[in-house]
mmCIF file of C-alpha atoms and ligand atoms in Angstrom:
data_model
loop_
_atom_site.group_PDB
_atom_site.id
_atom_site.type_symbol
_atom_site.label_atom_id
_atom_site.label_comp_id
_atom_site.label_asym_id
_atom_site.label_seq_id
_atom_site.Cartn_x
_atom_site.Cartn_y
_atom_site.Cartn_z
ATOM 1 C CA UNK A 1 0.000 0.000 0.000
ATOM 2 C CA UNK A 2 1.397 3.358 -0.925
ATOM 3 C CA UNK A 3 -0.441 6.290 0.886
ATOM 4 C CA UNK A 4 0.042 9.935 0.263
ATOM 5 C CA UNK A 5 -1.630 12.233 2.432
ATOM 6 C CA UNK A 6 -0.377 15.575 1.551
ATOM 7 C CA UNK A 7 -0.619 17.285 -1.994
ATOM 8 C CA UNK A 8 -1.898 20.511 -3.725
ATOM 9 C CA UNK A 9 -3.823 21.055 -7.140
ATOM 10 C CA UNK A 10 -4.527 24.078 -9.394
ATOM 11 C CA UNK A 11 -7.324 24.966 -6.689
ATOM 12 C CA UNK A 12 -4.910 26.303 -4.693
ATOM 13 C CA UNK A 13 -0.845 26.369 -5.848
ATOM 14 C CA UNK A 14 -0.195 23.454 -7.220
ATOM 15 C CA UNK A 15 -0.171 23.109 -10.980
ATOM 16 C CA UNK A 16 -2.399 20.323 -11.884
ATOM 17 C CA UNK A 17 -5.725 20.198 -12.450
ATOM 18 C CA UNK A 18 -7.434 17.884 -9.653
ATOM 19 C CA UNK A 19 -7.793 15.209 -12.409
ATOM 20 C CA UNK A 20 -4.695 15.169 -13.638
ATOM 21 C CA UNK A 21 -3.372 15.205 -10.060
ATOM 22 C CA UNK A 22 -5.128 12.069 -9.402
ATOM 23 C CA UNK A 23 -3.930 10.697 -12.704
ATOM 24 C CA UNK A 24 -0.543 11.153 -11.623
ATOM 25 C CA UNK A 25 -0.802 9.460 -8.492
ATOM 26 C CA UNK A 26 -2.330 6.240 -10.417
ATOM 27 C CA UNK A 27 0.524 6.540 -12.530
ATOM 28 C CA UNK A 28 3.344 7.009 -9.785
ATOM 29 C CA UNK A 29 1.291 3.508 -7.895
ATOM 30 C CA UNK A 30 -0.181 5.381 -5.436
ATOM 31 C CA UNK A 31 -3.054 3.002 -3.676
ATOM 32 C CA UNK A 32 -4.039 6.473 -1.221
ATOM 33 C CA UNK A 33 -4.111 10.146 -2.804
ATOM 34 C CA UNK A 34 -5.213 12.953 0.006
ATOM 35 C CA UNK A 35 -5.528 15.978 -1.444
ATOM 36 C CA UNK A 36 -5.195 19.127 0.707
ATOM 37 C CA UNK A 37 -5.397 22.175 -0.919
ATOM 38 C CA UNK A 38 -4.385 25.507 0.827
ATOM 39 C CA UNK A 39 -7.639 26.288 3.033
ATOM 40 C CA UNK A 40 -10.581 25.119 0.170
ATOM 41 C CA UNK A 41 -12.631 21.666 -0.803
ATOM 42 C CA UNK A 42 -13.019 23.414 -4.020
ATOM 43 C CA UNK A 43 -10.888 20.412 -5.930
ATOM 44 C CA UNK A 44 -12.562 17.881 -3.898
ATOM 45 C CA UNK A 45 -15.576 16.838 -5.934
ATOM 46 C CA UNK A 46 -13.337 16.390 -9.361
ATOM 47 C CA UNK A 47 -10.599 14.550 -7.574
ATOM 48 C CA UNK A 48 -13.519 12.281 -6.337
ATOM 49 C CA UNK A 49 -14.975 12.001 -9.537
ATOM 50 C CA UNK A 50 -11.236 10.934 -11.456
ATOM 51 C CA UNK A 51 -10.433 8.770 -8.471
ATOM 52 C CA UNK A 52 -13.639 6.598 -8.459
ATOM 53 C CA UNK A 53 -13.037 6.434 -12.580
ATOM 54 C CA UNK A 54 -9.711 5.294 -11.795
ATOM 55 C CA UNK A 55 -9.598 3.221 -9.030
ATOM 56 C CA UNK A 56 -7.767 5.070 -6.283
ATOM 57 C CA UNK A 57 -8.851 6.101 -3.080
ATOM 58 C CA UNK A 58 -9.447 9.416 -1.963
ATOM 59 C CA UNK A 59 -9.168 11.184 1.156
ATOM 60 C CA UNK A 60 -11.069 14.389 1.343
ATOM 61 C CA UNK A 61 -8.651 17.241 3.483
ATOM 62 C CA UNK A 62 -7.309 20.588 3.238
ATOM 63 C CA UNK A 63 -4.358 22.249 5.097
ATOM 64 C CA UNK A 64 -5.492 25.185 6.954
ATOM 65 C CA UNK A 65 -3.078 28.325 7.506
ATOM 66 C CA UNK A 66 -3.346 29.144 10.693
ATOM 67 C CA UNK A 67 -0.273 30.307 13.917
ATOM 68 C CA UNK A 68 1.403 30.271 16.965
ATOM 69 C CA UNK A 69 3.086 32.918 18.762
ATOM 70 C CA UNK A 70 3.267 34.581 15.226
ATOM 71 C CA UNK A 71 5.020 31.668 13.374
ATOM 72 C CA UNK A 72 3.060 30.540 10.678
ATOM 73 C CA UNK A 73 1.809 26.841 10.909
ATOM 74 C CA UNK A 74 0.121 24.556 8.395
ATOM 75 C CA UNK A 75 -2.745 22.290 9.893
ATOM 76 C CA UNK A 76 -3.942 19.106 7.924
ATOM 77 C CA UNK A 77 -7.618 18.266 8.301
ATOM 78 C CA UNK A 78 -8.682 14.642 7.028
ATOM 79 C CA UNK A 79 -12.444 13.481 7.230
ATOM 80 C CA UNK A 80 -14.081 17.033 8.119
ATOM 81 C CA UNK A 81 -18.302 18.258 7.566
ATOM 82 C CA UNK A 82 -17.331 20.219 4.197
ATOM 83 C CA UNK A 83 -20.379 22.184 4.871
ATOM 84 C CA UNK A 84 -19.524 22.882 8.571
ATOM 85 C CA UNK A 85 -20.268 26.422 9.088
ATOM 86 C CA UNK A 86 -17.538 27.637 11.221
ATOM 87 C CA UNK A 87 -15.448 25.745 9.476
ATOM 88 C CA UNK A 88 -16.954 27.256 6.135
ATOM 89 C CA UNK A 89 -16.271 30.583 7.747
ATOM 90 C CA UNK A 90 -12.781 30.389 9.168
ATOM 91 C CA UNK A 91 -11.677 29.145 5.599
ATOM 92 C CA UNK A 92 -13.008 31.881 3.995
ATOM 93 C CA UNK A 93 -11.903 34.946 6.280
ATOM 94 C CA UNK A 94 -8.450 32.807 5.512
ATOM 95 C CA UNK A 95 -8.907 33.193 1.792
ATOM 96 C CA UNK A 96 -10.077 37.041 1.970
ATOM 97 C CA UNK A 97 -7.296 37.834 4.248
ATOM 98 C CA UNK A 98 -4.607 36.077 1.801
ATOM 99 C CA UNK A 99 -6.199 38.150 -1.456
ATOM 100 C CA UNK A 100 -6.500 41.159 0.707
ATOM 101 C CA UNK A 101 -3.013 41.608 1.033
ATOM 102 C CA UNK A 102 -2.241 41.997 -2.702
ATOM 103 C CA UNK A 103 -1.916 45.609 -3.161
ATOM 104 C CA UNK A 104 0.109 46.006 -0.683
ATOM 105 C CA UNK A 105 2.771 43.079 -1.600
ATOM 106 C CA UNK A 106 2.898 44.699 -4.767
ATOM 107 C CA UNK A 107 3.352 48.103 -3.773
ATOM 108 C CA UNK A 108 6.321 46.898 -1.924
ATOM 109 C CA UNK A 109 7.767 44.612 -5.049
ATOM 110 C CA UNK A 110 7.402 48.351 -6.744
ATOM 111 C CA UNK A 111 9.426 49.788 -4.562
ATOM 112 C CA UNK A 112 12.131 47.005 -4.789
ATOM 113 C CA UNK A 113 12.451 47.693 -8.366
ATOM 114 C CA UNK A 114 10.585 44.377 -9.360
ATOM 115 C CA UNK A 115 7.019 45.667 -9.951
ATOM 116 C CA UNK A 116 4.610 42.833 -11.277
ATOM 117 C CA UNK A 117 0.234 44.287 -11.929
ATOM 118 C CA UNK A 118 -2.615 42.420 -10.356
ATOM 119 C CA UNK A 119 -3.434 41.446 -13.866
ATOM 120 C CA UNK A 120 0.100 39.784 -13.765
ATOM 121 C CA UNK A 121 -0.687 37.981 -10.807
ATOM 122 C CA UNK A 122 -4.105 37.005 -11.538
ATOM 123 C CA UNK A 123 -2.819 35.480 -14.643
ATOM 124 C CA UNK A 124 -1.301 32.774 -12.453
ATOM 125 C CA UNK A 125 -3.853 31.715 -10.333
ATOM 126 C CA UNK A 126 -5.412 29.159 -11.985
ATOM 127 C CA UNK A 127 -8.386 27.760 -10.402
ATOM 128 C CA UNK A 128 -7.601 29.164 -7.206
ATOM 129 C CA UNK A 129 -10.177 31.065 -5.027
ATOM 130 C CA UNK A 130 -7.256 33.191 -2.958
ATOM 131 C CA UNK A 131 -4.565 34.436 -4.609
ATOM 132 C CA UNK A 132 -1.174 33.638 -2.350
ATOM 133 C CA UNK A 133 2.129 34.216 -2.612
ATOM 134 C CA UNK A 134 3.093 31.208 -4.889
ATOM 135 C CA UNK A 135 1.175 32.863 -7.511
ATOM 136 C CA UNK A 136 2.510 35.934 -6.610
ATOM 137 C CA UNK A 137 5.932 34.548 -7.205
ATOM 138 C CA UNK A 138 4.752 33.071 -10.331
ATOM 139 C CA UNK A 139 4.476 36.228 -11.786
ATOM 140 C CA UNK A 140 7.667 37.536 -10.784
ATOM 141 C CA UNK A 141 9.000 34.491 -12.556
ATOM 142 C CA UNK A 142 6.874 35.418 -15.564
ATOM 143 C CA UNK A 143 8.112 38.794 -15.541
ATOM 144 C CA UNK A 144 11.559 37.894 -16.000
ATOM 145 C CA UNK A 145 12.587 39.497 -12.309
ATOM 146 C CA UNK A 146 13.569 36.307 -10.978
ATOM 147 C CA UNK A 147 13.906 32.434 -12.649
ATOM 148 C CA UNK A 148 11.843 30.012 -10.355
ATOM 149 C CA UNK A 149 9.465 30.061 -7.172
ATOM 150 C CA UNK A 150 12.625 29.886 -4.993
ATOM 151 C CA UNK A 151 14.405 32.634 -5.803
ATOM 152 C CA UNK A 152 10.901 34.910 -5.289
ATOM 153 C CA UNK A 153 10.903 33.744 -2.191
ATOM 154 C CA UNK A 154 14.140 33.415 -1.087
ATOM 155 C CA UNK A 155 14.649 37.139 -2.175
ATOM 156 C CA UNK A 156 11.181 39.024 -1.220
ATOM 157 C CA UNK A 157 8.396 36.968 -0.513
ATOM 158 C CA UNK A 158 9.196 34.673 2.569
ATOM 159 C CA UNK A 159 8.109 35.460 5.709
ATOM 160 C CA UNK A 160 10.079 38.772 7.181
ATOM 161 C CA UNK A 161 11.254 39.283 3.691
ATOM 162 C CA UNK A 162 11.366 42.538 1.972
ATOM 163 C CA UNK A 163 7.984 42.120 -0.036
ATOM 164 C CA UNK A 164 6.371 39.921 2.942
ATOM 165 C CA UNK A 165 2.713 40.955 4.616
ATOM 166 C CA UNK A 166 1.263 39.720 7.614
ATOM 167 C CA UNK A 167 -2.405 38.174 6.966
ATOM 168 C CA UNK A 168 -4.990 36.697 9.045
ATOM 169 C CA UNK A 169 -4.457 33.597 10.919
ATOM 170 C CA UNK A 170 -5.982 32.264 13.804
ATOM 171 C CA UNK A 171 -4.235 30.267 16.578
ATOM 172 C CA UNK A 172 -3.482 26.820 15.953
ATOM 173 C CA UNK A 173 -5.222 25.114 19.071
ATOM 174 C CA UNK A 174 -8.611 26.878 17.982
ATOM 175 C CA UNK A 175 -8.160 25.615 14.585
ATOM 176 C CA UNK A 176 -7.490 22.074 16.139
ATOM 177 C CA UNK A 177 -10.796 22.948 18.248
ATOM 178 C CA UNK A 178 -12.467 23.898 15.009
ATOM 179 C CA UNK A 179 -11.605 20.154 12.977
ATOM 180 C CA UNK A 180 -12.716 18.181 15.944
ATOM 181 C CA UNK A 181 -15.757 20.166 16.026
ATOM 182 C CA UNK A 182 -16.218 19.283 12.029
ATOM 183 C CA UNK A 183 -15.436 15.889 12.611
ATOM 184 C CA UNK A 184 -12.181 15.479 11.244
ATOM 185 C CA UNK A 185 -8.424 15.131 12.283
ATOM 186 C CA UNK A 186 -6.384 17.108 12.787
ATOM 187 C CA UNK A 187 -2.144 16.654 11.514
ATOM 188 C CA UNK A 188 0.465 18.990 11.641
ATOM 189 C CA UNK A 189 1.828 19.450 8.500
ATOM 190 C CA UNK A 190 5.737 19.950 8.265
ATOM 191 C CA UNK A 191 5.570 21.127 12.263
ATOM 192 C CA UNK A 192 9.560 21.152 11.876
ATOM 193 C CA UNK A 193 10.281 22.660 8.455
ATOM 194 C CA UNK A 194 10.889 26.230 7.920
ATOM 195 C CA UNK A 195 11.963 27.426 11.659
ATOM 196 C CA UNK A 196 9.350 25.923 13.278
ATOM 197 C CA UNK A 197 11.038 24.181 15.474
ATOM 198 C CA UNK A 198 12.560 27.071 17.643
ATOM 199 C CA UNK A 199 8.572 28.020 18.296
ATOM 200 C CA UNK A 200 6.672 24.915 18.155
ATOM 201 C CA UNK A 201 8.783 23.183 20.806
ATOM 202 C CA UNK A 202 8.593 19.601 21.677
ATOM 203 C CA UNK A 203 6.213 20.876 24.481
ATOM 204 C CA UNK A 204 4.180 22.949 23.027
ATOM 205 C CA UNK A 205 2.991 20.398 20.479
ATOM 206 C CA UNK A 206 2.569 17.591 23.440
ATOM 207 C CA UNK A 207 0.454 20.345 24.712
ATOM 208 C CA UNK A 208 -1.081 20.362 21.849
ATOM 209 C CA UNK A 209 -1.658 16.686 21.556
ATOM 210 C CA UNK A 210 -3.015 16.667 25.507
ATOM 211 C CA UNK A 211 -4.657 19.826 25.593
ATOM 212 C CA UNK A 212 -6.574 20.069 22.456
ATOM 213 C CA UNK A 213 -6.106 16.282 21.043
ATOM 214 C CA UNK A 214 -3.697 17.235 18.053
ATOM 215 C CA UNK A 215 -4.152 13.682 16.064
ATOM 216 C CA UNK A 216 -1.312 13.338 14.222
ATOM 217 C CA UNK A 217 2.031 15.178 12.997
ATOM 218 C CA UNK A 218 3.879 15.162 9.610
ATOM 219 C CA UNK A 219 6.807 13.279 9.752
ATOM 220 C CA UNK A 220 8.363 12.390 6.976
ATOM 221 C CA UNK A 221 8.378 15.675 4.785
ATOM 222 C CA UNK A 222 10.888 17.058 2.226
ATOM 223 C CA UNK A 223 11.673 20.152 4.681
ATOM 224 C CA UNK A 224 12.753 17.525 7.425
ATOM 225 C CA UNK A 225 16.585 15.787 7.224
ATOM 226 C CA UNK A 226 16.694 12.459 8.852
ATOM 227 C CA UNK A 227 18.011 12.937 12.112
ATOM 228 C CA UNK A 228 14.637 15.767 12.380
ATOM 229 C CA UNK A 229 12.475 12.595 11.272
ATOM 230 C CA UNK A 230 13.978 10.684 13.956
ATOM 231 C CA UNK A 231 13.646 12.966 16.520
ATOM 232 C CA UNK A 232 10.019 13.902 15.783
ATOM 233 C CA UNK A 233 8.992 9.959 15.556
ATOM 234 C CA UNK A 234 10.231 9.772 19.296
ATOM 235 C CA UNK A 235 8.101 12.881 20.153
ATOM 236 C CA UNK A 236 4.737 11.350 18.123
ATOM 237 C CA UNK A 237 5.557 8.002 20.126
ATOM 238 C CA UNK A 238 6.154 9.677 23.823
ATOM 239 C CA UNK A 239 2.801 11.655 23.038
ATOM 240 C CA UNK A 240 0.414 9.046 20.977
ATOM 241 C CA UNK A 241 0.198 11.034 17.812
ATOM 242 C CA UNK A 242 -0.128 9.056 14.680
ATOM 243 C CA UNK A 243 2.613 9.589 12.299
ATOM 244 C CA UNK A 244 2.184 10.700 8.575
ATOM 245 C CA UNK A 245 4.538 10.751 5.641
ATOM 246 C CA UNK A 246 3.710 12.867 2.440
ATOM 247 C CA UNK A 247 5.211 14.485 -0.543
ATOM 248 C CA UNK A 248 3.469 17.819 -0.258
ATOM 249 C CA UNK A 249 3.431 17.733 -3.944
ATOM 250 C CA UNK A 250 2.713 20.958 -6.089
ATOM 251 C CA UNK A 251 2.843 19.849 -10.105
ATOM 252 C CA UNK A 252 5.542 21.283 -11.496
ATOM 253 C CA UNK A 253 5.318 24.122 -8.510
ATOM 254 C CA UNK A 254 8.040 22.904 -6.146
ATOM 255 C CA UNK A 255 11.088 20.421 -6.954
ATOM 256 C CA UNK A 256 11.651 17.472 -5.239
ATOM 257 C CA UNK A 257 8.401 16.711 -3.634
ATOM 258 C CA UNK A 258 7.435 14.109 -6.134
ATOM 259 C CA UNK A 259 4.314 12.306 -5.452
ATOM 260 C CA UNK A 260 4.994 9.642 -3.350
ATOM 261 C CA UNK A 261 8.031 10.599 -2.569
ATOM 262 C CA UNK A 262 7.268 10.004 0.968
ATOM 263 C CA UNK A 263 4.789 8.014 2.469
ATOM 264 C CA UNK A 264 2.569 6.859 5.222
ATOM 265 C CA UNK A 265 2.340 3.756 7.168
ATOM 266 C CA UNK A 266 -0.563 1.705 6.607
ATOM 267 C CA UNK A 267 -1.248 0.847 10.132
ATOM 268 C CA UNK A 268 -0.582 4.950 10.883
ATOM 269 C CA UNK A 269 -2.941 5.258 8.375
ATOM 270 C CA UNK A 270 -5.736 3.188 9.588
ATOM 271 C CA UNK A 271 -5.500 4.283 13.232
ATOM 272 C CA UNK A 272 -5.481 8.024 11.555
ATOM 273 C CA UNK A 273 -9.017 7.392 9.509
ATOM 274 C CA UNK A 274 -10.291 5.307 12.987
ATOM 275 C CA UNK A 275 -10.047 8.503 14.742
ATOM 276 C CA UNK A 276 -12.529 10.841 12.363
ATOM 277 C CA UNK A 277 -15.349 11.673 14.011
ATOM 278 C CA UNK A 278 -13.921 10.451 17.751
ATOM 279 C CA UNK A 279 -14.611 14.936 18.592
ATOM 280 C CA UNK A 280 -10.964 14.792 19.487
ATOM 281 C CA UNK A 281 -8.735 13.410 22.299
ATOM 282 C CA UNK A 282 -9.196 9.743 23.175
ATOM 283 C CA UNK A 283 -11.675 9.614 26.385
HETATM 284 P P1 AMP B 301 0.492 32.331 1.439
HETATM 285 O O1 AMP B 301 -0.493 31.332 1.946
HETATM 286 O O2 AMP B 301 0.000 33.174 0.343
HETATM 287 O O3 AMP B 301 1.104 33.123 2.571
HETATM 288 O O4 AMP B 301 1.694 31.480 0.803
HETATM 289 C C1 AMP B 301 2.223 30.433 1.560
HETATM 290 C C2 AMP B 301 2.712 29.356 0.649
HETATM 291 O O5 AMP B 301 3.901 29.761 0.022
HETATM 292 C C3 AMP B 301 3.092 28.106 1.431
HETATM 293 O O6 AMP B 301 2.029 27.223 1.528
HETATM 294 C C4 AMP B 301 4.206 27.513 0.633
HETATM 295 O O7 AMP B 301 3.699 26.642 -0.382
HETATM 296 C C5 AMP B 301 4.843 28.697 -0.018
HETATM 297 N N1 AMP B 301 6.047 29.143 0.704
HETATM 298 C C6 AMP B 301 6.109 29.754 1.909
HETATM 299 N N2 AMP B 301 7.387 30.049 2.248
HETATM 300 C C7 AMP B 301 8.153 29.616 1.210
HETATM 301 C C8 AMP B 301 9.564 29.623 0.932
HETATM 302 N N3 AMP B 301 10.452 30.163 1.795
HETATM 303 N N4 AMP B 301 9.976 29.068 -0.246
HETATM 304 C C9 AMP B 301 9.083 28.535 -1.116
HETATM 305 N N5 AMP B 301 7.754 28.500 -0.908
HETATM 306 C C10 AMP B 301 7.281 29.038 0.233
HETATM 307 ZN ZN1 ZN B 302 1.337 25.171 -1.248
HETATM 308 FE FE1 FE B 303 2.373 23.615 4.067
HETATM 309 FE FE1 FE B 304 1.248 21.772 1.489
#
């Protein structure tokens, strides 16, 4: 059984359509495809649709943006009431606060000397219903100011870089709070990569996992070496979080994160799905 938990389509910054995302997993031999696009179902339905045509199974998520102590974290949420109202809500003021922040990203690229338009941007986004900072990028790339995502980022766009703007984000255990109440699970996606770790301690996420019944954390991930993998499968075992591995693969928008590339235990897998609907912690 191969089982991939973790990738993005054109719905949000990935670079496949949800079809031939799920195409791509059949072809790579994936048995388990979750698709998780940045904070909307919107490819949900069509993956659905391609993966029942094609024999795969599906599992319904979405990563949710949300923080802690300002860092910015990534939630997974497997198994959740789509039409959950809060739930509808929080991704939505999510989305709006992501587009909202447009003009003034590009007022600062301006400013840099690298100016891109809206229309630029909005060129980019696919079938996206927020326009982020991949897409931003994208344009930049487009506009011959800088050669691939990367570089964007690694230059102006990553957080407390010279083109970056704070959005809205809510805290992390109210978004955990906000699965459960949905029905889902709740993962956390890549809780080492990108200087997480100096903010979401070892403690803080087995508070997480006592306090608010975090379900699960990311694992193996492209943004974690090995000795981080090792370190974090003591922490899920000390703290009875499932463990998940994933490619977090975006289409042709980020190298090395091939689908499949990482994967999840079967038995992690199973004790993941056994938990949706369980309203959180273990009694
Ligand atoms: P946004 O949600 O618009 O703030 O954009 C966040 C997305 O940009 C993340 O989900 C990543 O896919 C991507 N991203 C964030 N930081 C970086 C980085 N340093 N390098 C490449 N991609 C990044
Ligand atoms: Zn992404
Ligand atoms: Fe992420
Ligand atoms: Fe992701």
């Amino acid at each position: 059984m191969k089982i991939d938990l973790h990738t993005h389509s054109n719905v949000s910054d990935g670079t496949q359509t949800p079809t031939e995302l799920v195409e791509a997993a059949v072809a790579a031999g994936l048995d388990v495809l979750g698709l998780t696009d940045h904070d909307t179902f919107d490819g949900i339905a069509e993956a659905e649709r391609a993966a029942d045509r094609l024999g795969i199974h599906l599992v319904a998520g979405v990563e949710m943006s949300c923080r802690y102590r300002g860092q910015s974290v990534h939630l997974l949420a497997y198994g959740v009431d789509q039409h959950h109202g809060g739930l509808r809500d929080e991704l939505q003021r999510i989305r709006a606060g992501r587009t909202g922040r447009l003009p003034a990203v590009l007022a600062k690229l301006a400013e840099l000397g690298v100016p891109v338009t809206r229309e630029q941007v909005l060129a980019q986004v696919g079938d996206s219903p927020s326009v982020g900072r991949p897409h931003i990028a994208d344009a930049l790339v487009a506009a011959g100011h800088v050669t691939d995502r990367t570089e964007a980022f690694d230059r102006f766009l990553a957080d407390g870089g010279p083109a970056h703007v704070e959005r809205y984000a809510a805290g992390v255990a109210q978004t955990i709070d906000l699965v459960h109440g949905a029905g889902g699970v709740a993962v956390l996606a890549h809780p080492w990569g990108r200087g997480r770790r100096e903010v979401l301690t070892a403690d803080v996420i087995a508070g997480l996992a006592h306090e608010h019944g975090l379900d699960g954390i990311e694992v193996d991930h492209q943004d974690h070496d090995q000795h981080t993998r090792e370190l974090l499968r003591v922490l899920a075992g000390d703290n009875g979080l499932v463990i998940t591995g994933s490619s977090d693969h975006h289409g042709l928008g980020k190298v090395d994160h091939d689908l499949g590339c990482n994967t999840t235990d079967q038995g992690q897998f199973s004790a993941l799905m056994s938990r949706i609907g369980s309203g959180g912690p273990a009694a």
